[in-house]
Short mmCIF file of C-alpha atoms in Angstrom, two decimals:
data_model
loop_
_atom_site.label_atom_id
_atom_site.label_comp_id
_atom_site.label_asym_id
_atom_site.label_seq_id
_atom_site.Cartn_x
_atom_site.Cartn_y
_atom_site.Cartn_z
CA MET A 1 0.00 -0.01 0.00
CA ASP A 2 1.40 3.39 -0.96
CA LYS A 3 1.78 6.22 1.55
CA LYS A 4 -1.25 8.22 0.45
CA ALA A 5 -3.58 5.22 0.55
CA LEU A 6 -2.25 4.22 3.96
CA LEU A 7 -2.71 7.72 5.37
CA ASP A 8 -6.22 7.95 3.90
CA ARG A 9 -7.18 4.67 5.64
CA TYR A 10 -5.58 5.83 8.86
CA HIS A 11 -7.47 9.14 8.69
CA SER A 12 -10.76 7.30 8.23
CA HIS A 13 -9.85 5.08 11.21
CA LEU A 14 -9.21 8.13 13.38
CA ILE A 15 -12.54 9.74 12.53
CA ALA A 16 -14.78 6.67 12.43
CA LEU A 17 -13.31 4.36 15.09
CA GLU A 18 -11.24 6.51 17.44
CA ARG A 19 -13.72 9.36 17.07
CA ARG A 20 -10.96 11.95 16.94
CA ALA A 21 -11.77 15.58 16.17
CA PRO A 22 -11.03 16.52 12.53
CA LEU A 23 -8.16 18.82 13.57
CA THR A 24 -6.63 16.06 15.76
CA ALA A 25 -6.91 13.58 12.89
CA GLU A 26 -5.17 16.01 10.55
CA THR A 27 -2.41 16.64 13.10
CA TYR A 28 -1.83 12.90 13.63
CA CYS A 29 -1.71 12.21 9.88
CA PHE A 30 0.76 15.05 9.39
CA GLU A 31 3.00 13.58 12.08
CA ILE A 32 2.80 10.05 10.65
CA SER A 33 3.54 11.40 7.17
CA ARG A 34 6.77 12.87 8.64
CA PHE A 35 7.58 9.57 10.28
CA LEU A 36 7.00 7.56 7.07
CA ASP A 37 9.23 9.91 5.09
CA TRP A 38 11.96 9.62 7.74
CA ALA A 39 11.59 5.80 7.77
CA VAL A 40 12.01 5.59 3.98
CA ALA A 41 15.17 7.71 4.17
CA ALA A 42 16.47 5.40 6.92
CA SER A 43 15.54 2.24 4.96
CA ILE A 44 13.01 1.20 7.61
CA THR A 45 9.57 -0.23 7.03
CA THR A 46 6.58 -0.50 9.34
CA SER A 47 7.18 -4.25 9.56
CA THR A 48 10.82 -3.91 10.60
CA VAL A 49 10.71 -0.82 12.80
CA ARG A 50 12.16 -1.21 16.35
CA LEU A 51 11.93 0.80 19.51
CA GLU A 52 15.39 2.19 18.83
CA ASP A 53 14.20 3.48 15.47
CA VAL A 54 11.21 5.33 16.91
CA THR A 55 13.44 6.78 19.66
CA GLN A 56 15.86 7.94 16.99
CA TYR A 57 13.02 9.54 15.04
CA LEU A 58 11.83 11.46 18.10
CA ALA A 59 15.41 12.61 18.72
CA HIS A 60 15.50 13.80 15.12
CA ARG A 61 12.32 15.80 15.66
CA ARG A 62 13.84 17.40 18.77
CA THR A 63 17.22 18.30 17.33
CA VAL A 64 16.45 19.03 13.69
CA ASP A 65 12.90 20.37 13.89
CA GLY A 66 13.37 21.92 17.34
CA ILE A 67 10.10 20.71 18.85
CA ASP A 68 9.44 21.03 22.55
CA SER A 69 8.21 18.45 25.07
CA ARG A 70 4.57 19.21 24.30
CA SER A 71 5.10 18.46 20.59
CA VAL A 72 7.06 15.30 21.45
CA ALA A 73 4.08 14.17 23.49
CA LYS A 74 1.79 14.73 20.50
CA ALA A 75 4.18 12.80 18.26
CA ILE A 76 4.21 9.85 20.66
CA SER A 77 0.42 9.85 20.87
CA ALA A 78 0.22 9.84 17.07
CA LEU A 79 2.72 6.98 16.80
CA ARG A 80 0.85 4.92 19.40
CA SER A 81 -2.40 5.48 17.54
CA PHE A 82 -0.82 4.65 14.16
CA PHE A 83 0.78 1.37 15.21
CA ARG A 84 -2.42 0.37 16.98
CA PHE A 85 -4.19 1.00 13.69
CA LEU A 86 -1.66 -1.17 11.81
CA ARG A 87 -2.16 -3.97 14.28
CA GLU A 88 -5.92 -3.82 14.02
CA ASP A 89 -5.97 -3.25 10.27
CA GLY A 90 -5.00 -6.83 9.55
CA GLY A 91 -3.05 -6.01 6.44
CA ALA A 92 0.04 -4.94 8.35
CA GLU A 93 2.83 -7.33 9.21
CA ASN A 94 3.99 -5.41 12.25
CA SER A 95 3.39 -7.67 15.19
CA GLY A 96 6.09 -5.98 17.25
CA ALA A 97 4.40 -2.61 17.32
CA ASP A 98 3.47 -3.08 20.98
CA PHE A 99 6.79 -1.57 21.94
CA VAL A 100 5.43 1.91 21.05
CA SER A 101 3.25 1.71 24.14
CA LEU A 102 6.47 1.59 26.17
CA LEU A 103 7.40 5.11 25.10
CA LYS A 104 6.91 7.54 27.96
CA ILE A 105 5.17 10.82 27.20
CA PRO A 106 7.33 13.60 28.61
CA ARG A 107 5.93 15.82 31.27
CA ARG A 108 4.80 19.13 29.95
CA ALA A 109 7.41 21.74 30.81
CA ASP A 110 6.14 24.84 32.60
CA ARG A 111 7.82 27.03 30.05
CA LEU A 112 6.69 30.46 28.98
CA PRO A 113 5.62 30.73 25.30
CA GLN A 114 8.14 32.22 22.92
CA VAL A 115 7.42 35.73 21.67
CA HIS A 116 9.02 38.03 19.11
CA SER A 117 9.80 41.72 19.48
CA ARG A 118 7.91 44.14 17.29
CA GLU A 119 11.12 44.76 15.35
CA ASP A 120 11.53 41.04 14.68
CA VAL A 121 7.96 40.75 13.37
CA ASP A 122 8.42 43.81 11.14
CA ARG A 123 11.64 42.37 9.76
CA LEU A 124 10.05 38.97 9.10
CA LEU A 125 7.05 40.47 7.28
CA SER A 126 9.29 42.78 5.24
CA LEU A 127 11.09 39.75 3.79
CA ILE A 128 7.96 38.63 1.92
CA ASP A 129 8.27 39.33 -1.79
CA THR A 130 5.08 41.28 -2.43
CA ALA A 131 5.92 41.63 -6.12
CA THR A 132 4.29 38.21 -6.60
CA LEU A 133 0.70 37.05 -6.22
CA PHE A 134 1.61 34.55 -3.52
CA GLY A 135 3.72 37.13 -1.75
CA ILE A 136 0.75 39.46 -1.41
CA ARG A 137 -1.39 36.54 -0.22
CA ASN A 138 1.17 35.50 2.40
CA ARG A 139 1.67 39.09 3.58
CA ALA A 140 -2.11 39.49 4.06
CA LEU A 141 -2.31 36.11 5.82
CA TYR A 142 0.55 36.66 8.30
CA GLU A 143 -0.42 40.30 8.94
CA LEU A 144 -3.93 39.08 9.87
CA ILE A 145 -2.67 36.23 12.08
CA TYR A 146 -0.40 38.65 13.95
CA SER A 147 -2.78 41.62 14.09
CA ALA A 148 -5.80 39.59 15.24
CA GLY A 149 -3.97 36.91 17.27
CA LEU A 150 -5.49 34.07 15.23
CA ARG A 151 -4.76 30.39 15.52
CA VAL A 152 -3.64 28.88 12.22
CA SER A 153 -6.81 26.74 12.11
CA GLU A 154 -8.89 29.91 12.46
CA ALA A 155 -7.12 31.59 9.56
CA VAL A 156 -7.53 28.45 7.42
CA SER A 157 -11.27 28.21 8.05
CA LEU A 158 -12.00 31.93 7.56
CA ASN A 159 -14.60 32.54 4.84
CA ILE A 160 -15.08 35.64 2.69
CA GLN A 161 -18.51 36.46 4.12
CA ALA A 162 -17.02 36.54 7.64
CA LEU A 163 -14.62 39.39 6.80
CA PHE A 164 -15.73 42.99 7.40
CA LEU A 165 -12.93 45.11 5.98
CA SER A 166 -14.76 48.45 6.45
CA LYS A 167 -14.85 47.76 10.20
CA ASN A 168 -11.46 46.04 10.50
CA MET A 169 -13.20 42.99 11.89
CA ALA A 170 -13.73 39.31 11.17
CA ARG A 171 -15.87 36.55 12.61
CA VAL A 172 -13.79 33.44 13.28
CA SER A 173 -14.62 29.94 14.47
CA GLY A 174 -12.32 28.91 17.31
CA LYS A 175 -11.94 25.82 19.46
CA GLY A 176 -15.13 23.91 20.02
CA ARG A 177 -16.63 25.83 17.07
CA LYS A 178 -17.04 28.80 19.33
CA GLU A 179 -17.39 31.96 17.26
CA ARG A 180 -15.94 35.34 18.19
CA LEU A 181 -15.30 38.71 16.59
CA VAL A 182 -11.69 39.74 16.18
CA ILE A 183 -10.25 43.15 15.36
CA PHE A 184 -7.21 43.80 13.18
CA GLY A 185 -5.14 46.85 12.41
CA PRO A 186 -4.66 49.08 9.36
CA ASP A 187 -1.63 47.14 8.02
CA ALA A 188 -3.64 43.93 7.91
CA THR A 189 -6.55 45.78 6.28
CA HIS A 190 -4.26 47.23 3.61
CA TRP A 191 -2.83 43.88 2.59
CA LEU A 192 -6.17 42.07 2.82
CA LYS A 193 -7.69 44.61 0.42
CA ARG A 194 -4.84 44.16 -2.04
CA TYR A 195 -5.10 40.38 -1.80
CA ILE A 196 -8.87 40.23 -2.21
CA GLU A 197 -8.94 42.75 -5.06
CA GLU A 198 -5.78 41.81 -7.00
CA VAL A 199 -4.83 38.23 -6.10
CA ARG A 200 -7.76 36.14 -5.00
CA PRO A 201 -9.73 36.53 -8.27
CA ALA A 202 -6.62 35.59 -10.26
CA LEU A 203 -6.16 32.41 -8.22
CA LEU A 204 -9.86 31.54 -8.32
CA LYS A 205 -10.31 32.21 -12.05
CA LYS A 206 -13.83 30.87 -12.70
CA ARG A 207 -13.86 28.52 -9.72
CA ASN A 208 -16.03 29.08 -6.64
CA SER A 209 -14.73 29.05 -3.08
CA GLN A 210 -15.87 30.60 0.16
CA ALA A 211 -12.36 30.44 1.63
CA ILE A 212 -10.48 33.72 1.90
CA PHE A 213 -7.01 32.19 1.63
CA ILE A 214 -6.63 29.86 -1.35
CA ASN A 215 -3.78 28.04 -3.11
CA ARG A 216 -2.80 28.01 -6.79
CA ALA A 217 -5.54 25.42 -7.48
CA GLY A 218 -8.22 27.75 -6.10
CA LYS A 219 -8.75 25.51 -3.05
CA ARG A 220 -8.62 26.47 0.63
CA LEU A 221 -5.04 26.89 1.79
CA SER A 222 -4.05 24.10 4.20
CA ARG A 223 -2.46 24.38 7.63
CA LYS A 224 0.53 22.48 6.24
CA GLY A 225 0.87 24.92 3.35
CA ILE A 226 0.72 27.93 5.67
CA TRP A 227 3.30 26.43 7.99
CA LYS A 228 5.72 25.48 5.18
CA ASN A 229 5.64 29.02 3.76
CA TYR A 230 6.12 30.58 7.18
CA CYS A 231 8.91 28.17 8.09
CA ALA A 232 11.01 29.21 5.07
CA LEU A 233 10.37 32.87 5.91
CA ALA A 234 11.26 32.50 9.59
CA ILE A 235 14.51 30.70 8.80
CA GLN A 236 15.44 33.53 6.44
CA ALA A 237 14.72 36.02 9.26
CA GLY A 238 16.74 34.01 11.78
CA LEU A 239 13.68 33.37 13.98
CA GLY A 240 11.96 30.27 15.37
CA THR A 241 9.70 28.44 12.95
CA LYS A 242 6.62 28.24 15.18
CA LEU A 243 3.88 30.26 13.53
CA HIS A 244 1.93 30.22 16.82
CA THR A 245 4.56 32.64 18.16
CA LEU A 246 2.79 35.45 16.25
CA ARG A 247 -0.33 34.80 18.34
CA HIS A 248 1.73 34.76 21.57
CA THR A 249 3.35 38.07 20.54
CA PHE A 250 -0.05 39.59 19.85
CA ALA A 251 -1.30 38.81 23.38
CA THR A 252 1.90 39.94 25.05
CA GLU A 253 1.90 43.29 23.24
CA LEU A 254 -1.72 43.90 24.19
CA LEU A 255 -0.99 43.39 27.88
CA ALA A 256 2.23 45.43 27.68
CA GLY A 257 0.18 48.24 26.14
CA GLY A 258 -2.24 48.29 29.06
CA ALA A 259 -5.08 46.00 27.92
CA ASP A 260 -6.92 44.22 30.73
CA LEU A 261 -6.91 40.43 31.02
CA ARG A 262 -10.61 40.00 30.28
CA SER A 263 -10.33 41.89 27.01
CA VAL A 264 -7.31 39.85 25.93
CA GLN A 265 -9.14 36.66 26.88
CA GLU A 266 -12.06 37.58 24.58
CA LEU A 267 -9.78 38.57 21.70
CA MET A 268 -7.77 35.36 22.02
CA GLY A 269 -10.83 33.13 22.36
CA HIS A 270 -9.62 31.51 25.57
CA ALA A 271 -12.27 29.54 27.47
CA GLU A 272 -10.52 30.18 30.80
CA ILE A 273 -8.79 33.33 31.98
CA THR A 274 -6.05 31.18 33.55
CA THR A 275 -4.87 30.46 29.99
CA THR A 276 -4.52 34.17 29.34
CA GLN A 277 -2.70 34.85 32.60
CA ILE A 278 0.48 33.18 31.33
CA TYR A 279 1.13 36.26 29.21
CA THR A 280 1.37 38.41 32.30
CA HIS A 281 4.31 36.25 33.38
CA ILE A 282 5.96 36.84 30.01
CA ASP A 283 5.66 40.60 30.48
CA GLN A 284 7.13 40.34 33.99
CA GLY A 285 9.96 38.30 32.53
CA ARG A 286 10.70 41.07 30.07
CA LEU A 287 10.78 43.62 32.90
CA ARG A 288 13.23 41.46 34.85
CA GLU A 289 15.42 40.96 31.81
CA SER A 290 15.52 44.71 31.17
CA HIS A 291 16.39 45.31 34.80
CA ARG A 292 19.15 42.71 34.60
CA LYS A 293 20.45 44.16 31.31
CA TYR A 294 20.64 47.81 32.38
CA LEU A 295 21.68 47.16 36.00
CA PRO A 296 24.05 44.22 35.52
CA THR A 297 26.13 44.94 38.63
CA LEU A 298 23.21 44.93 40.99
CA LYS A 299 24.10 42.47 43.75
CA SER A 300 20.61 41.09 44.09
CA TRP A 301 20.92 39.33 40.73
CA SER A 302 23.85 37.27 41.95
CA GLY A 303 21.96 36.15 45.01
CA GLU A 304 23.84 38.47 47.38
CA VAL A 305 22.14 40.71 49.94
#
C-alpha cells in the first residue's frame, strides 16, 4: 500500500473508530507522514521498525525540527495510535508494534511561550516578496494572524462572508466551534484589500470558493501549506519556525500596552482566563530581563544581599 492510501485509511480510522476531532486527525496524519518519510530515508519499514528506530526519530524531531516536550508528547500519541491502527488493520505485518506503548510521554514543561519583538515581526514580514501574487497573499495572511492573534486553524477556516474590511473585523470559528469577533489593524486591512482585489480573483479564475485564503488550485489553503511558507520565511529572518509565536506576541503586546486580562481573553478566544494569565508572566519576565540588562552589577541578581 502506498503512503497516500495508507494515510487515507488511517485518517478514516481516526474519525470513524477512534472518534478523533477533525483537527486532531489532521495533526496525527501530518506527524505520521513525517515519520514515514523519515523511515524511507532510513531504509526502515513498518514491519521492521524497532523501539530504537522510533526513539531515533523522536530525537531527530527534537534536534532538527526543534520541537518542545509538548510536541514530542503529541508525536508519541500519534505513533501509538498509528501502530495500533496497523495492528488492528489486519493487512500490516507489524506484530512488534506493541513496543510503542512503552514510550513515555514527557511531562509538559512549565515554560513560557516564545514571543518576538515588534522589530523582529516587522523584519520577518518585510522579507515577503510582495511583487508576486503569492507574496501578497502571504503578507495578508501573516499580517492578519499577527494583528488579530489568530490560531492557524482559524485563519484556514476563515470565509469571505465573515470578513468585514470596512470595520477592520472578522468573525472566526475557534476551538469547540465557538465563534468570536476579532479586530485587526490598518496594516492587515491594507494587505487584505490588495489580496482580495488583486490576487484572489486571479487564483480563483472561474472557480467558486468561500475560503479567503486559497492556493494556486483555487482551493482552501491548508495548515501544512501555511506552515511550510512561514517556516521558510522564519529561517530567512533568523527566527523560530513556530507560527503560533505570532499569536503569543499579539497577546503579550496587548498586555504590555495596558489591555486588561478579560479583553485579551475575549480577543484570544480563551475559554478560561487562567490560559490568558500566562502572558502576564511573560511581560514580567521582560521587565526582569531589562532590569538585569541595564543594571548588571546589582548584587541582588547574583543572590547576594
